Every structure is written in structure tokens, then in C-alpha cells.
Amino acid sequence: MSPVCTGAPPAADDDLARGLAAGDETCLAVAYERWSALVHALARRSLGDTAEAEDVTQQVFLGVWRGRHGYRPERGAVGAWIVGITRRRIADALSARTRRADLAASAGTALALAGRPGRGEDPEAVLDRVLIRSELARLPAPQRWVLHLAFYEDLTQTQIAERTGLPLGTVKSHTRRGLRRLHGRLTENDRM
């Protein structure tokens, strides 16, 4: 199939949608030119932060490109589809903002309970520790137990196997699965 948006930009949204679905990057550029100002304005108005609105705008058009095969013309125009993606990305950004605020409040409470409020400790480091503990708590018990022994008690996998009575291969599997899950969740939190 020949690219739809190469040459003159398509006048009709249907042509643009067809080009996006076909993987024509020029059509993505045309969609960006047409709707990025609207997307940015919606995000800026909802979030109240220009930098965050720029991030949302990038995420929206990345979502347009990745989800181009899911667009259904019978459900509405391309512009409405893009606004729908924008609304979801704004909601995600607001939700992430709330989670960050909750984590910061938890970190502040943890410091206050520890009797060390503001003792020169890096708030980011405290927040990281709270986030990691929170994500560790969400792991299945065997993975959480093995990772706790490895990182908080500084045991080797052989020592963990001896202490727990688990076969060494099982300890290695729990470690690998737990680290993958943690990585996935922490990476997901970074994106938000």
C-alpha cells in the first residue's frame, strides 16, 4: 500500500486515519500538526502545569501511533479519538500526582515517627525507600521473603537456601521473578 500522507497533507480525516492505520509516519506528523495545540491546551488547563502538559501531549501522540490499529471510524472522528486518548492520559497524570503526594506524605510521616524530621536526609531517598517497601509488600510472600533476606539481611542465594530450606534453584527463581516484578512496577511508577 502506498503512503497516504506523503506529498500533500490529506484534507479528510478518513484519509488521515487510513494512513495512520497503514503505518504512514507522515500522517502521524499531520495529526500532530492538527491536534497537538488542542491536546496541549486541554492538558494545560486540567493539570495547571506546562511541563506536565507537554509530557501528556507526547504521551498522547505516542498512544495515537501505538494504538492506531485500534481506531474505529464508526465510533467517531479521528479528532474525537485523540481527545479521548488525551482525557485518559490527563486522568493518568492526575492519578500519578495523587500517588506521589500520598507517598511524600507517607515519607514525611515515616520520618516524623522515626524522630528524624528533616535531619539533612535527602527527601528523594526517603521517598524511594517508601516506594520500594510499598512495592515489595505487593510481591507474593516467597519472592518478598527471598528479596528481603538478600537486600536487607545481605545474604547470598546459597545462604538464603540454607536458612529457608528452599532448594537453591527455587531461591534463584524467586529472586529473578521478584526483581522482574519490582522492575516492572517501579518502571510503571516512573512513567506516571
Short mmCIF file of C-alpha atoms in Angstrom, two decimals:
data_model
loop_
_atom_site.label_atom_id
_atom_site.label_comp_id
_atom_site.label_asym_id
_atom_site.label_seq_id
_atom_site.Cartn_x
_atom_site.Cartn_y
_atom_site.Cartn_z
CA MET A 1 0.00 0.00 0.00
CA SER A 2 1.38 3.40 -0.89
CA PRO A 3 1.67 6.04 1.83
CA VAL A 4 -1.45 8.20 2.08
CA CYS A 5 0.03 11.32 3.65
CA THR A 6 3.16 11.62 1.52
CA GLY A 7 3.08 14.75 -0.58
CA ALA A 8 0.09 16.99 0.12
CA PRO A 9 -1.45 16.55 3.57
CA PRO A 10 -4.79 14.75 3.41
CA ALA A 11 -7.79 17.05 3.66
CA ALA A 12 -10.16 14.42 5.04
CA ASP A 13 -9.84 12.79 8.44
CA ASP A 14 -10.74 9.45 6.82
CA ASP A 15 -7.62 9.61 4.65
CA LEU A 16 -5.54 10.55 7.67
CA ALA A 17 -6.97 7.63 9.69
CA ARG A 18 -6.30 5.24 6.81
CA GLY A 19 -2.73 6.48 6.57
CA LEU A 20 -2.15 6.11 10.32
CA ALA A 21 -3.53 2.57 10.27
CA ALA A 22 -1.21 1.78 7.35
CA GLY A 23 1.78 2.98 9.40
CA ASP A 24 2.43 6.18 7.46
CA GLU A 25 4.59 8.34 9.76
CA THR A 26 3.80 11.42 7.72
CA CYS A 27 0.14 11.01 8.73
CA LEU A 28 1.24 11.00 12.37
CA ALA A 29 3.06 14.28 11.74
CA VAL A 30 -0.08 15.70 10.11
CA ALA A 31 -2.22 14.54 13.06
CA TYR A 32 0.28 16.17 15.42
CA GLU A 33 0.11 19.45 13.50
CA ARG A 34 -3.69 19.40 13.52
CA TRP A 35 -4.39 18.41 17.10
CA SER A 36 -1.30 18.96 19.27
CA ALA A 37 -2.33 22.53 20.22
CA LEU A 38 -5.75 21.26 21.35
CA VAL A 39 -4.22 18.35 23.25
CA HIS A 40 -1.72 20.65 24.95
CA ALA A 41 -4.41 23.20 25.85
CA LEU A 42 -6.64 20.51 27.38
CA ALA A 43 -3.74 19.08 29.37
CA ARG A 44 -2.52 22.52 30.49
CA ARG A 45 -5.98 23.56 31.61
CA SER A 46 -6.56 20.30 33.51
CA LEU A 47 -3.11 19.92 35.05
CA GLY A 48 -2.13 23.55 35.55
CA ASP A 49 1.46 22.80 34.61
CA THR A 50 3.06 23.49 31.24
CA ALA A 51 5.83 20.88 31.53
CA GLU A 52 3.35 18.21 32.58
CA ALA A 53 1.07 19.23 29.70
CA GLU A 54 3.99 18.80 27.28
CA ASP A 55 4.63 15.31 28.68
CA VAL A 56 0.96 14.41 28.28
CA THR A 57 0.98 15.73 24.71
CA GLN A 58 3.93 13.48 23.86
CA GLN A 59 2.25 10.51 25.55
CA VAL A 60 -0.97 11.15 23.62
CA PHE A 61 0.71 11.08 20.23
CA LEU A 62 2.77 8.08 21.21
CA GLY A 63 -0.56 6.48 22.14
CA VAL A 64 -2.01 7.51 18.79
CA TRP A 65 0.85 5.80 16.98
CA ARG A 66 0.83 2.66 19.12
CA GLY A 67 -2.96 2.38 19.13
CA ARG A 68 -3.55 3.33 15.50
CA HIS A 69 -4.85 -0.16 14.65
CA GLY A 70 -7.49 0.17 17.36
CA TYR A 71 -9.12 3.27 15.89
CA ARG A 72 -12.66 2.56 14.71
CA PRO A 73 -14.11 5.22 12.37
CA GLU A 74 -17.67 4.11 13.14
CA ARG A 75 -17.17 5.23 16.76
CA GLY A 76 -16.24 8.80 15.85
CA ALA A 77 -13.83 11.12 14.09
CA VAL A 78 -10.06 10.88 14.47
CA GLY A 79 -10.02 14.14 16.41
CA ALA A 80 -12.54 12.79 18.93
CA TRP A 81 -10.45 9.62 19.29
CA ILE A 82 -7.37 11.72 20.01
CA VAL A 83 -9.30 13.80 22.57
CA GLY A 84 -10.39 10.54 24.23
CA ILE A 85 -6.76 9.43 24.48
CA THR A 86 -5.94 12.88 25.89
CA ARG A 87 -8.59 12.58 28.60
CA ARG A 88 -7.21 9.20 29.68
CA ARG A 89 -3.62 10.49 29.77
CA ILE A 90 -4.71 13.52 31.82
CA ALA A 91 -6.52 11.21 34.25
CA ASP A 92 -3.36 9.06 34.48
CA ALA A 93 -1.24 12.16 35.19
CA LEU A 94 -3.63 13.34 37.91
CA SER A 95 -3.67 9.87 39.45
CA ALA A 96 0.14 9.72 39.41
CA ARG A 97 0.26 13.16 41.02
CA THR A 98 -2.03 11.93 43.81
CA ARG A 99 0.11 8.81 44.33
CA ARG A 100 3.26 10.95 44.53
CA ALA A 101 1.61 13.24 47.08
CA ASP A 102 0.47 10.24 49.13
CA LEU A 103 3.98 8.76 49.02
CA ALA A 104 5.50 12.10 50.03
CA ALA A 105 3.06 12.33 52.94
CA SER A 106 3.92 8.74 53.94
CA ALA A 107 7.61 9.55 53.77
CA GLY A 108 7.08 12.63 55.95
CA THR A 109 5.09 10.56 58.45
CA ALA A 110 7.76 7.86 58.45
CA LEU A 111 10.45 10.43 59.14
CA ALA A 112 8.39 12.02 61.90
CA LEU A 113 7.73 8.63 63.51
CA ALA A 114 11.41 7.82 63.30
CA GLY A 115 12.12 11.07 65.11
CA ARG A 116 14.25 12.37 62.26
CA PRO A 117 12.20 15.05 60.54
CA GLY A 118 14.43 16.92 58.14
CA ARG A 119 17.76 15.78 59.57
CA GLY A 120 19.56 16.55 56.35
CA GLU A 121 18.34 13.32 54.78
CA ASP A 122 17.55 13.55 51.11
CA PRO A 123 13.73 13.52 50.78
CA GLU A 124 14.06 11.73 47.43
CA ALA A 125 15.98 8.89 49.10
CA VAL A 126 13.29 8.57 51.76
CA LEU A 127 10.59 8.61 49.09
CA ASP A 128 12.47 5.91 47.14
CA ARG A 129 12.68 3.73 50.25
CA VAL A 130 8.97 4.14 50.95
CA LEU A 131 8.13 3.32 47.33
CA ILE A 132 10.36 0.23 47.30
CA ARG A 133 8.92 -1.02 50.60
CA SER A 134 5.43 -0.47 49.27
CA GLU A 135 6.18 -2.40 46.08
CA LEU A 136 7.96 -5.18 48.00
CA ALA A 137 4.84 -5.59 50.14
CA ARG A 138 2.82 -6.26 46.97
CA LEU A 139 5.02 -9.19 45.91
CA PRO A 140 3.97 -12.78 46.60
CA ALA A 141 5.27 -13.93 50.01
CA PRO A 142 8.07 -16.25 48.76
CA GLN A 143 9.53 -13.58 46.45
CA ARG A 144 9.22 -10.90 49.13
CA TRP A 145 10.91 -13.15 51.70
CA VAL A 146 13.83 -14.04 49.43
CA LEU A 147 14.40 -10.42 48.36
CA HIS A 148 14.18 -9.24 51.97
CA LEU A 149 16.87 -11.72 53.00
CA ALA A 150 19.04 -10.74 50.05
CA PHE A 151 18.81 -6.97 50.34
CA TYR A 152 18.01 -6.22 53.98
CA GLU A 153 20.00 -9.03 55.61
CA ASP A 154 22.68 -9.12 52.90
CA LEU A 155 22.56 -12.90 52.43
CA THR A 156 23.79 -14.72 49.34
CA GLN A 157 21.43 -17.02 47.48
CA THR A 158 23.23 -20.04 48.96
CA GLN A 159 22.80 -18.62 52.47
CA ILE A 160 19.12 -17.93 51.77
CA ALA A 161 18.65 -21.53 50.61
CA GLU A 162 20.31 -22.80 53.79
CA ARG A 163 18.28 -20.52 56.07
CA THR A 164 14.92 -21.16 54.40
CA GLY A 165 15.37 -24.80 53.46
CA LEU A 166 14.39 -23.98 49.88
CA PRO A 167 16.37 -25.52 47.02
CA LEU A 168 18.94 -23.12 45.55
CA GLY A 169 17.18 -23.16 42.16
CA THR A 170 13.93 -22.10 43.81
CA VAL A 171 15.70 -19.25 45.60
CA LYS A 172 17.16 -18.12 42.28
CA SER A 173 13.74 -18.32 40.59
CA HIS A 174 12.04 -16.34 43.37
CA THR A 175 14.80 -13.73 43.20
CA ARG A 176 14.57 -13.39 39.42
CA ARG A 177 10.75 -13.23 39.37
CA GLY A 178 10.63 -10.79 42.28
CA LEU A 179 13.18 -8.48 40.70
CA ARG A 180 11.32 -8.55 37.37
CA ARG A 181 8.06 -7.67 39.08
CA LEU A 182 9.69 -4.88 41.07
CA HIS A 183 11.36 -3.52 37.95
CA GLY A 184 8.07 -3.55 36.07
CA ARG A 185 6.18 -1.81 38.85
CA LEU A 186 8.87 0.77 39.55
CA THR A 187 9.24 1.50 35.84
CA GLU A 188 5.47 1.89 35.65
CA ASN A 189 5.54 4.33 38.58
CA ASP A 190 8.31 6.35 36.87
CA ARG A 191 6.16 6.72 33.77
CA MET A 192 3.31 8.16 35.76
#
